[in-house]
Coordinates of C-alpha atoms in Angstrom, one line a residue:
M1 CA -76.1 -34.9 -13.1
G2 CA -72.6 -37.2 -15.1
T3 CA -72.1 -33.3 -16.9
I4 CA -72.1 -31.5 -13.6
D5 CA -69.8 -34.5 -11.6
R6 CA -67.6 -34.0 -13.8
T7 CA -67.8 -30.7 -13.6
H8 CA -66.8 -30.6 -10.1
G9 CA -64.1 -33.4 -10.6
W10 CA -62.2 -30.5 -12.9
L11 CA -62.8 -27.8 -10.6
A12 CA -61.7 -29.3 -6.9
G13 CA -58.5 -30.6 -9.1
V14 CA -57.5 -27.3 -10.9
L15 CA -57.8 -26.2 -7.6
T16 CA -56.2 -28.9 -5.5
M17 CA -53.1 -27.8 -8.1
L18 CA -53.4 -24.1 -7.6
L19 CA -53.1 -25.1 -3.5
V20 CA -49.7 -27.1 -4.5
L21 CA -48.6 -24.3 -6.6
A22 CA -48.9 -22.3 -3.7
L23 CA -47.2 -23.8 -0.8
V24 CA -44.8 -24.9 -3.3
A25 CA -43.3 -20.9 -4.3
G26 CA -42.9 -20.8 -0.4
P27 CA -43.1 -17.3 1.5
A28 CA -41.4 -15.9 -1.5
A29 CA -45.4 -15.2 -2.4
A30 CA -46.7 -14.5 1.0
A31 CA -46.9 -10.9 1.1
S32 CA -45.0 -9.1 -2.2
P33 CA -44.6 -10.1 -5.7
P34 CA -41.6 -12.1 -6.1
D35 CA -39.0 -9.9 -8.0
Q36 CA -39.4 -11.0 -11.9
L37 CA -38.3 -10.2 -15.3
D38 CA -38.4 -6.6 -16.2
P39 CA -37.3 -5.2 -19.6
P40 CA -34.0 -3.8 -20.3
G41 CA -33.6 -0.1 -19.0
P42 CA -32.0 2.9 -20.2
G43 CA -28.3 2.6 -20.6
E44 CA -28.9 -2.0 -21.1
G45 CA -28.4 -4.2 -23.7
T46 CA -25.0 -2.0 -24.5
P47 CA -22.9 -5.0 -25.8
L48 CA -19.6 -5.5 -24.1
R49 CA -15.9 -4.4 -25.0
N50 CA -15.0 -8.0 -26.3
P51 CA -18.1 -9.8 -27.5
T52 CA -15.7 -12.7 -28.3
E53 CA -15.2 -13.4 -24.2
P54 CA -17.6 -15.8 -23.9
P55 CA -20.3 -16.2 -20.8
L56 CA -18.9 -16.7 -17.0
A57 CA -20.7 -20.3 -15.8
G58 CA -23.9 -20.3 -14.5
Y59 CA -24.2 -16.3 -15.0
G60 CA -26.7 -15.4 -16.7
T61 CA -26.3 -11.3 -17.0
M62 CA -28.2 -9.3 -19.4
A63 CA -25.6 -7.2 -21.6
Q64 CA -24.7 -4.5 -20.1
P65 CA -22.3 -1.2 -20.6
S66 CA -18.8 -2.2 -21.0
P67 CA -16.8 -0.3 -18.5
S68 CA -14.4 2.6 -19.9
I69 CA -11.0 2.6 -17.6
T70 CA -9.6 5.8 -19.1
L71 CA -6.1 5.5 -16.8
D72 CA -3.0 7.2 -17.7
G73 CA 0.3 8.6 -16.3
R74 CA 4.2 7.2 -16.8
A75 CA 5.4 3.8 -17.3
W76 CA 8.9 1.9 -16.5
R77 CA 10.6 -0.7 -17.0
R78 CA 8.7 -3.2 -14.6
A79 CA 10.7 -4.2 -11.3
A80 CA 11.1 -6.9 -9.6
V81 CA 9.9 -6.4 -5.9
R82 CA 11.4 -7.6 -2.6
R83 CA 9.8 -6.3 0.6
M84 CA 11.6 -6.3 4.0
A85 CA 9.5 -5.3 6.3
P86 CA 11.3 -4.9 10.3
A87 CA 9.9 -4.1 13.5
N88 CA 11.9 -1.6 14.5
R89 CA 15.4 0.4 13.6
Y90 CA 17.4 -2.1 15.4
V91 CA 16.1 -5.0 14.4
G92 CA 15.5 -3.8 11.1
S93 CA 19.9 -2.6 11.1
A94 CA 20.2 -6.5 12.0
R95 CA 18.2 -7.4 9.2
V96 CA 19.9 -5.9 6.7
S97 CA 23.6 -6.7 8.0
R98 CA 23.2 -10.8 8.0
R99 CA 21.3 -10.0 4.7
G100 CA 24.3 -8.5 3.4
W101 CA 27.0 -10.0 5.9
S102 CA 25.9 -13.4 5.6
H103 CA 29.1 -14.8 6.0
G104 CA 30.0 -12.6 9.1
A105 CA 32.6 -8.6 9.0
R106 CA 36.0 -7.6 9.9
R107 CA 35.0 -5.0 11.1
V108 CA 32.1 -3.4 11.9
V109 CA 30.2 0.7 12.9
V110 CA 27.7 0.4 16.2
A111 CA 26.5 3.7 16.3
P112 CA 23.1 5.3 18.5
G113 CA 20.1 4.7 17.2
T114 CA 18.2 7.6 18.8
N115 CA 19.3 10.9 16.8
P116 CA 19.4 11.1 13.4
F117 CA 22.3 12.1 13.2
D118 CA 25.9 9.5 14.1
P119 CA 24.7 7.7 12.0
M120 CA 24.3 9.3 9.0
V121 CA 28.0 10.5 9.7
A122 CA 28.6 6.7 10.3
S123 CA 28.1 5.9 7.8
S124 CA 30.9 6.7 5.7
L125 CA 33.6 4.9 7.8
A126 CA 31.1 1.6 8.0
G127 CA 31.8 1.8 3.6
T128 CA 35.3 2.5 3.9
V129 CA 35.7 0.0 5.9
G130 CA 33.5 -2.2 4.5
G131 CA 31.5 -3.2 7.0
P132 CA 27.9 -3.7 8.0
L133 CA 26.1 -0.6 10.9
L134 CA 24.6 -1.6 13.2
L135 CA 22.1 1.1 15.8
T136 CA 21.5 0.2 19.3
R137 CA 20.7 1.8 22.3
T138 CA 22.8 4.4 24.6
R139 CA 22.0 2.5 27.8
S140 CA 21.8 -1.0 26.6
V141 CA 22.4 -3.2 23.4
P142 CA 18.7 -5.3 22.2
S143 CA 19.3 -8.3 21.9
K144 CA 18.8 -9.2 18.6
V145 CA 21.7 -6.4 17.8
D146 CA 24.1 -8.0 20.7
R147 CA 22.9 -11.9 18.7
E148 CA 24.0 -10.6 15.4
L149 CA 27.8 -8.8 16.6
R150 CA 28.1 -12.3 17.6
R151 CA 27.3 -13.8 14.6
L152 CA 29.8 -11.4 12.8
N153 CA 32.2 -13.0 15.0
P154 CA 34.3 -8.7 13.9
G155 CA 38.1 -8.5 15.4
R156 CA 36.6 -4.5 15.9
I157 CA 34.0 -2.5 16.4
Y158 CA 33.8 1.4 15.7
V159 CA 31.6 3.2 17.7
V160 CA 30.2 6.4 16.9
G161 CA 29.4 8.9 19.2
D162 CA 27.9 9.1 22.9
M163 CA 27.1 6.0 24.6
R164 CA 27.4 4.3 28.2
R165 CA 30.1 2.5 29.9
R166 CA 27.3 -0.4 30.3
V167 CA 27.3 -0.7 26.4
V168 CA 31.2 -0.7 25.6
T169 CA 32.0 -2.8 28.0
R170 CA 29.2 -5.0 26.6
L171 CA 30.7 -4.7 23.3
R172 CA 34.2 -5.3 24.5
N173 CA 33.5 -8.5 25.2
V174 CA 32.7 -9.3 21.7
A175 CA 35.8 -8.0 20.0
T176 CA 37.9 -5.0 20.4
V177 CA 35.9 -1.4 20.6
V178 CA 37.6 1.8 19.3
R179 CA 35.5 4.8 19.9
V180 CA 35.3 7.6 17.1
G181 CA 33.9 10.5 17.8
R182 CA 32.3 12.1 21.3
G183 CA 30.6 15.7 22.2
N184 CA 27.6 17.2 19.5
R185 CA 27.2 16.2 16.6
Y186 CA 29.7 18.6 14.1
E187 CA 32.9 17.5 16.2
T188 CA 31.7 14.1 16.3
S189 CA 31.2 14.2 11.9
V190 CA 34.6 15.7 11.9
A191 CA 36.7 12.9 14.2
V192 CA 35.0 10.4 12.1
A193 CA 36.1 12.4 8.5
R194 CA 39.1 11.9 9.3
R195 CA 39.5 8.9 11.0
A196 CA 37.8 7.3 7.9
A197 CA 40.4 9.6 5.8
K198 CA 43.7 7.3 7.8
L199 CA 41.5 4.2 6.5
G200 CA 41.5 5.1 3.4
A201 CA 38.7 7.4 2.4
R202 CA 38.9 9.1 -0.9
R203 CA 38.5 11.7 0.1
R204 CA 39.8 14.3 -2.8
T205 CA 35.6 14.2 -2.8
V206 CA 33.5 15.2 0.3
I207 CA 30.4 15.5 1.7
V208 CA 28.7 18.6 3.2
A209 CA 25.1 17.6 5.3
G210 CA 23.2 20.4 7.4
G211 CA 23.2 19.2 10.6
R212 CA 19.7 20.0 11.5
A213 CA 17.7 18.9 9.0
P214 CA 17.9 14.8 8.5
A215 CA 15.4 14.4 5.7
Q216 CA 17.1 16.8 3.6
S217 CA 20.0 13.9 3.9
L218 CA 18.0 10.7 2.9
G219 CA 20.4 10.0 0.1
A220 CA 23.6 11.0 2.0
A221 CA 24.8 7.7 3.4
A222 CA 24.5 5.6 0.3
L223 CA 26.0 7.7 -1.6
A224 CA 29.1 7.9 1.2
A225 CA 28.9 4.3 2.0
G226 CA 29.4 3.4 -1.8
R227 CA 32.0 5.9 -2.6
R228 CA 33.4 6.0 0.6
Y229 CA 32.7 9.4 0.3
P230 CA 33.5 11.6 4.5
L231 CA 30.7 13.0 4.9
V232 CA 31.0 16.6 7.4
L233 CA 28.4 17.6 9.6
T234 CA 27.7 22.1 9.0
K235 CA 25.6 24.7 11.2
R236 CA 23.1 26.2 8.6
A237 CA 25.2 29.6 8.4
G238 CA 27.8 30.8 10.6
K239 CA 31.6 29.7 11.0
R240 CA 32.8 29.8 7.1
L241 CA 36.1 29.3 7.6
R242 CA 36.6 26.5 10.1
L243 CA 34.0 24.4 7.7
Q244 CA 36.1 25.6 5.1
R245 CA 39.8 24.3 7.1
R246 CA 38.0 21.2 7.8
V247 CA 37.5 20.1 4.0
R248 CA 41.1 21.7 2.8
E249 CA 42.3 19.6 5.9
L250 CA 41.3 16.3 4.3
G251 CA 42.4 17.1 1.2
A252 CA 39.0 16.9 -0.7
R253 CA 39.1 19.0 -4.5
R254 CA 35.3 18.6 -4.7
T255 CA 32.6 19.6 -2.6
L256 CA 28.5 18.2 -2.9
V257 CA 26.4 20.0 -0.5
I258 CA 23.4 17.7 0.2
G259 CA 20.0 19.8 1.0
N260 CA 18.2 22.9 -0.3
Q261 CA 20.1 27.0 1.6
S262 CA 17.0 26.1 4.8
A263 CA 19.7 23.2 5.5
V264 CA 23.2 24.7 4.2
S265 CA 23.0 28.3 3.2
A266 CA 25.2 29.5 0.2
G267 CA 26.8 31.5 2.4
I268 CA 28.5 29.0 4.8
V269 CA 29.9 26.6 0.9
R270 CA 30.5 29.8 -0.6
N271 CA 34.4 29.2 -0.7
L272 CA 34.0 25.1 -0.7
P273 CA 36.0 23.5 -3.7
R274 CA 34.0 23.3 -6.8
V275 CA 30.7 22.6 -5.0
R276 CA 28.0 20.8 -6.4
R277 CA 24.8 21.4 -4.7
L278 CA 22.5 18.2 -4.7
A279 CA 18.9 19.7 -3.5
R280 CA 15.1 19.6 -4.9
P281 CA 11.9 20.5 -2.6
G282 CA 10.7 17.9 -0.3
A283 CA 12.7 15.1 1.1
A284 CA 11.4 12.7 -2.0
G285 CA 12.7 15.1 -4.3
T286 CA 16.4 15.7 -2.7
A287 CA 17.0 12.3 -2.0
A288 CA 15.8 11.0 -6.0
V289 CA 18.7 13.9 -7.4
T290 CA 21.1 12.6 -4.5
A291 CA 20.5 9.2 -5.9
A292 CA 21.0 10.4 -10.1
A293 CA 24.0 11.4 -8.5
A294 CA 25.4 8.4 -7.1
R295 CA 24.3 6.5 -10.5
R296 CA 26.7 9.1 -12.1
H297 CA 29.5 8.3 -8.9
G298 CA 29.4 4.7 -10.2
L299 CA 26.4 3.4 -7.6
R300 CA 24.5 1.3 -10.4
G301 CA 22.8 -1.6 -8.3
S302 CA 18.9 -2.0 -7.8
P303 CA 18.3 0.8 -5.6
V304 CA 16.5 1.1 -2.0
L305 CA 13.1 2.3 -1.1
I306 CA 12.7 3.5 1.8
N307 CA 9.7 6.4 3.9
R308 CA 11.1 9.5 3.9
K309 CA 10.3 9.9 7.6
N310 CA 12.2 7.0 8.5
W311 CA 16.4 8.3 9.3
P312 CA 17.4 5.5 10.8
A313 CA 16.6 3.3 7.8
A314 CA 18.7 5.6 5.7
S315 CA 21.5 5.5 7.6
Y316 CA 22.2 1.1 7.6
A317 CA 20.2 0.8 4.6
G318 CA 22.1 3.1 3.0
V319 CA 25.8 1.1 4.1
W320 CA 23.7 -2.0 2.8
A321 CA 22.5 -0.3 -0.5
G322 CA 25.3 1.4 -0.9
V323 CA 28.7 -1.5 0.4
R324 CA 26.8 -4.6 -0.5
R325 CA 24.5 -3.3 -3.5
D326 CA 26.2 -1.0 -4.7
A327 CA 23.3 1.4 -5.2
P328 CA 22.0 4.3 -3.9
L329 CA 18.2 4.9 -1.8
L330 CA 15.2 6.6 -2.4
A331 CA 12.6 7.8 -0.3
T332 CA 8.9 8.1 -1.3
A333 CA 5.8 9.3 1.0
G334 CA 2.1 9.3 0.5
R335 CA -0.6 6.9 -0.5
E336 CA 1.7 6.3 -4.2
L337 CA 5.0 5.8 -5.2
A338 CA 6.3 10.0 -4.8
D339 CA 6.5 11.9 -7.7
P340 CA 10.8 12.3 -7.8
A341 CA 10.7 8.2 -6.6
R342 CA 8.7 8.0 -10.0
W343 CA 11.1 10.7 -11.7
W344 CA 13.5 8.5 -11.0
F345 CA 12.2 4.9 -11.8
N346 CA 11.2 6.3 -15.1
R347 CA 14.7 7.6 -16.1
Y348 CA 17.1 4.2 -14.7
Q349 CA 14.4 1.8 -15.6
P350 CA 15.6 -0.6 -13.1
R351 CA 14.7 -4.6 -12.8
K352 CA 14.9 -4.7 -9.5
A353 CA 14.2 -3.0 -6.2
V354 CA 13.9 -3.6 -1.9
V355 CA 11.2 -2.2 -0.4
L356 CA 12.5 -1.2 3.4
A357 CA 8.9 -0.6 4.9
T358 CA 6.3 -2.2 6.3
K359 CA 2.9 -1.9 4.4
K360 CA 1.7 0.9 6.5
S361 CA 4.8 3.7 6.0
V362 CA 5.2 2.4 2.2
P363 CA 1.9 1.5 1.2
V364 CA 1.3 -2.1 -1.2
V365 CA 0.1 0.2 -4.2
T366 CA 3.8 1.5 -4.4
T367 CA 5.5 -1.8 -4.6
C368 CA 2.0 -2.7 -7.0
Q369 CA 3.1 0.5 -9.3
L370 CA 6.9 -0.9 -9.8
R371 CA 6.0 -3.8 -10.1
R372 CA 3.6 -3.1 -12.6
G373 CA 6.2 -0.6 -13.9
G374 CA 3.9 2.4 -14.2
M375 CA 1.9 5.0 -11.2
R376 CA -2.0 4.5 -13.1
R377 CA -2.5 0.2 -13.8
W378 CA -5.9 -1.0 -14.0
Y379 CA -4.1 -4.0 -11.8
C380 CA -3.1 -1.9 -9.3
A381 CA -7.0 -0.6 -8.9
E382 CA -7.7 -4.4 -8.7
R383 CA -6.1 -4.5 -5.8
L384 CA -6.8 -1.7 -4.3
L385 CA -10.6 -2.6 -4.9
H386 CA -9.9 -6.2 -3.3
R387 CA -7.9 -5.0 -0.5
Q388 CA -11.3 -1.5 0.4
G389 CA -14.1 -4.3 0.0
Y390 CA -15.1 -4.8 -3.9
H391 CA -15.9 -7.8 -4.6
M392 CA -12.9 -9.0 -7.5
P393 CA -12.7 -13.0 -7.5
H394 CA -9.7 -12.6 -9.9
V395 CA -6.8 -9.6 -9.6
D396 CA -6.0 -10.1 -12.5
G397 CA -5.7 -6.8 -14.6
R398 CA -8.9 -8.0 -17.0
V399 CA -11.5 -5.5 -17.4
D400 CA -14.3 -7.7 -17.0
R401 CA -18.3 -7.9 -15.9
F402 CA -17.0 -8.5 -12.2
T403 CA -14.9 -4.8 -13.1
L404 CA -17.7 -2.9 -13.9
W405 CA -20.0 -4.2 -10.6
A406 CA -17.1 -3.2 -8.4
V407 CA -17.0 -0.2 -10.0
Y408 CA -19.9 0.5 -9.2
A409 CA -19.9 0.2 -6.0
F410 CA -17.5 2.2 -5.5
E411 CA -18.6 5.3 -7.4
K412 CA -21.9 5.1 -5.1
V413 CA -19.1 5.3 -1.9
A414 CA -17.2 7.7 -3.2
G415 CA -20.6 10.0 -3.9
R416 CA -19.7 9.9 -7.3
S417 CA -22.5 9.5 -10.5
A418 CA -22.3 5.5 -10.8
N419 CA -22.2 5.2 -15.0
G420 CA -19.1 2.6 -15.4
S421 CA -16.4 4.8 -15.5
F422 CA -12.7 4.8 -13.7
G423 CA -10.0 7.7 -14.8
N424 CA -7.9 9.7 -13.3
A425 CA -10.0 11.5 -10.8
E426 CA -11.4 8.2 -9.6
W427 CA -7.7 6.3 -9.0
R428 CA -7.3 9.5 -6.9
R429 CA -10.1 9.8 -4.6
L430 CA -9.8 5.3 -4.6
L431 CA -6.0 6.1 -2.9
R432 CA -7.7 8.0 -0.3
N433 CA -10.0 4.9 0.5
P434 CA -13.5 6.2 0.9
R435 CA -15.5 4.1 3.3
H436 CA -19.4 3.7 4.4
K437 CA -19.5 4.4 8.1
V438 CA -22.4 1.7 9.7
R439 CA -25.7 2.9 10.1
R440 CA -26.7 0.7 12.4
P441 CA -23.8 0.1 15.4
D442 CA -26.8 -0.8 17.8
L443 CA -26.9 -4.2 15.8
P444 CA -25.0 -7.1 16.0
S445 CA -20.8 -6.8 15.1
T446 CA -21.7 -8.8 11.9
H447 CA -25.0 -8.3 9.8
V448 CA -26.3 -6.4 7.1
E449 CA -27.2 -3.4 5.7
I450 CA -28.6 -2.0 2.7
D451 CA -28.5 1.6 2.0
I452 CA -31.6 2.4 -0.2
G453 CA -30.7 5.8 -1.1
R454 CA -26.6 4.8 -2.6
Q455 CA -28.2 1.6 -3.5
L456 CA -25.5 -0.7 -2.0
I457 CA -25.2 -3.8 0.0
L458 CA -23.1 -3.5 2.9
L459 CA -21.4 -7.0 4.7
V460 CA -20.4 -5.7 8.1
K461 CA -18.1 -7.5 10.4
N462 CA -16.7 -6.7 13.6
G463 CA -18.9 -3.4 13.5
K464 CA -16.9 -1.8 10.6
V465 CA -18.0 -2.3 6.7
A466 CA -16.1 -5.2 5.1
H467 CA -18.0 -5.8 2.1
H468 CA -19.5 -2.6 -0.2
I469 CA -22.3 -4.7 -2.8
H470 CA -24.0 -2.9 -6.2
T471 CA -27.3 -3.7 -6.4
S472 CA -30.9 -2.3 -7.4
T473 CA -33.8 -2.0 -5.0
G474 CA -38.0 -1.6 -5.3
K475 CA -39.2 1.1 -7.4
S476 CA -41.2 3.6 -6.5
S477 CA -44.7 1.3 -6.9
T478 CA -43.2 -1.5 -5.7
P479 CA -40.4 0.0 -2.7
M480 CA -38.3 -2.5 -0.5
V481 CA -39.5 -2.4 3.2
R482 CA -37.5 0.1 5.5
G483 CA -36.5 -0.9 9.2
T484 CA -34.7 -4.5 11.5
F485 CA -35.4 -8.3 10.3
T486 CA -34.0 -11.2 10.9
V487 CA -32.7 -14.0 7.6
Y488 CA -34.9 -17.1 8.0
E489 CA -34.6 -19.1 5.6
K490 CA -31.9 -19.4 2.1
R491 CA -32.1 -21.6 -1.7
D492 CA -29.5 -23.0 -2.5
Y493 CA -30.8 -23.0 -6.6
L494 CA -32.4 -21.0 -9.6
Q495 CA -35.6 -20.4 -9.8
T496 CA -35.9 -19.9 -13.1
Y497 CA -40.0 -18.9 -13.3
N498 CA -39.3 -15.8 -12.0
M499 CA -35.4 -16.0 -12.8
M500 CA -34.1 -15.6 -8.8
Y501 CA -30.8 -16.9 -8.0
R502 CA -30.1 -18.0 -5.0
P503 CA -32.0 -16.2 -2.9
I504 CA -31.7 -15.3 0.7
F505 CA -35.4 -14.1 2.8
F506 CA -35.4 -11.9 4.8
Y507 CA -39.2 -10.2 5.5
R508 CA -42.4 -12.4 4.1
G509 CA -41.6 -12.2 0.5
Y510 CA -38.4 -9.8 0.3
A511 CA -35.2 -11.0 0.2
I512 CA -31.2 -10.4 -1.7
H513 CA -31.3 -12.6 -4.6
G514 CA -29.0 -12.9 -8.0
Y515 CA -30.6 -11.8 -11.1
P516 CA -29.7 -11.2 -14.8
S517 CA -30.3 -7.0 -14.7
V518 CA -29.2 -4.7 -11.7
P519 CA -29.3 -1.3 -13.3
T520 CA -27.9 2.0 -11.6
Y521 CA -31.4 2.9 -10.3
P522 CA -34.4 1.0 -8.1
A523 CA -36.4 -1.2 -10.7
S524 CA -36.8 -4.5 -9.0
H525 CA -40.0 -5.6 -7.5
G526 CA -38.9 -4.7 -3.7
C527 CA -36.0 -6.9 -2.8
G528 CA -32.8 -6.2 -3.3
R529 CA -30.7 -7.8 -6.8
V530 CA -26.8 -8.2 -7.3
Y531 CA -25.8 -9.3 -9.9
N532 CA -25.7 -13.5 -10.1
G533 CA -21.4 -13.4 -9.7
N534 CA -21.8 -11.4 -6.6
M535 CA -25.1 -13.2 -5.2
D536 CA -22.3 -16.8 -5.2
F537 CA -20.8 -14.4 -3.3
L538 CA -22.7 -13.2 -0.8
Y539 CA -24.9 -16.4 -0.3
P540 CA -21.9 -18.3 1.9
K541 CA -21.5 -15.1 4.2
I542 CA -24.5 -14.6 4.6
F543 CA -26.0 -16.7 7.5
M544 CA -29.1 -17.8 9.2
G545 CA -30.3 -15.2 11.7
E546 CA -28.6 -12.7 10.7
R547 CA -29.4 -9.3 11.3
V548 CA -30.8 -7.1 8.2
A549 CA -31.7 -3.6 8.6
T550 CA -32.7 -1.7 5.2
Y551 CA -32.8 2.7 5.3

């Protein structure tokens, strides 16, 4: 009997211990078996590229393939870049004036900001008198411009082009007003050129630009203002003798024609003295070759970069660049630095540059390329990945584990094979900013989605995908549950018996958790695995009661 009692007591103790363990395990073991350590899958087990790199603290990551970064492109000297982002053309002209003429100016040129041609021809006059170019409306003077005029305290204001009488009257309250050029753009350009010649312009070189294609003449203002060359507008074709007479009466011995033959035909400038045409395909190309000519003519300062569609900035920023910075003006467009501007930076290697544009018109990729001295730099790719919602805790240009995880997620979003390689093709795809669409807009604006097909965890904020995280969900024998669920438990620790790191449970035993091994294919026992480093990022962002959709 004693033996039987001891046996019953031992069995009761074992059952009690099992019951306690079940209660401790909690909901993770309620319905499906918890995720556990799997043997390394295909492609795993390869050492990192730098085996001497110390392991990240707290991230028990199994060895993974190193990312393959194969970016290449033109390189140049790194430039220190300063950005100015004015709200509009009038505020921009006032800000540039304040920066370039901080102690005031004796002469100021004012032109209407409603058309691209009057400010362009006014640039040569501004360069001749050594003052800023301010833009104003034809019916009123913007408050920022009015305050800047009073701060400059000029003795004389040259008004170029047609303006309403009340605008001129308001300007007369500041200083003496001299009106130059009234009528069409061609007659205005001749009147301004004659006035500039009387005030000391260098008449031996005259710039001729088209009067119908402002994009072809973006760099003309900096060259005209910096070297004090008169600037004359002409029609593409027409009265050749009239243009010849106007150029020769200025005393010109050399003619710089800016723009291709779609702007200024070969016939209309045929008999002008020593014609040199500055033109390349596209507005950015012509601006680059004009900047190269400005360099040869003595403008060797740090360039000013604008968007090719911002013709108002080409005038007032061109005056600032030519007069105060002794520098040319460049133009760019698109998602990165335009090839003509890249050619100019590669050839002349400036130490500094000023970007006069918002981040929307000249994106941060362009400034990053200038600062890093190359068209293809991993640091710039890291910045883009971070801005587009791929977890990069340190944007430092280093290739590390977080690099691999972010590249995996990007490749999945971009519809490419997730192999960890990032080259020029991936760079071009990254510039187009591929986005994963929200599949469950019916849920609250902040929720979590798990795309089982693409193996991605998506954090949705304000109705848009804010973050993309590489994951590995359940394999075919233990698939992840599909549906809409709610986060009901978070455990802020590592479960050592199954290596689940900081699990977040959303349905019975199904969870999002960190794990040492996260391959590019479904490999878990039903949960959504992420790397421990990514789990540290996800854990504070997913709150109790948040909705989780799996599909």
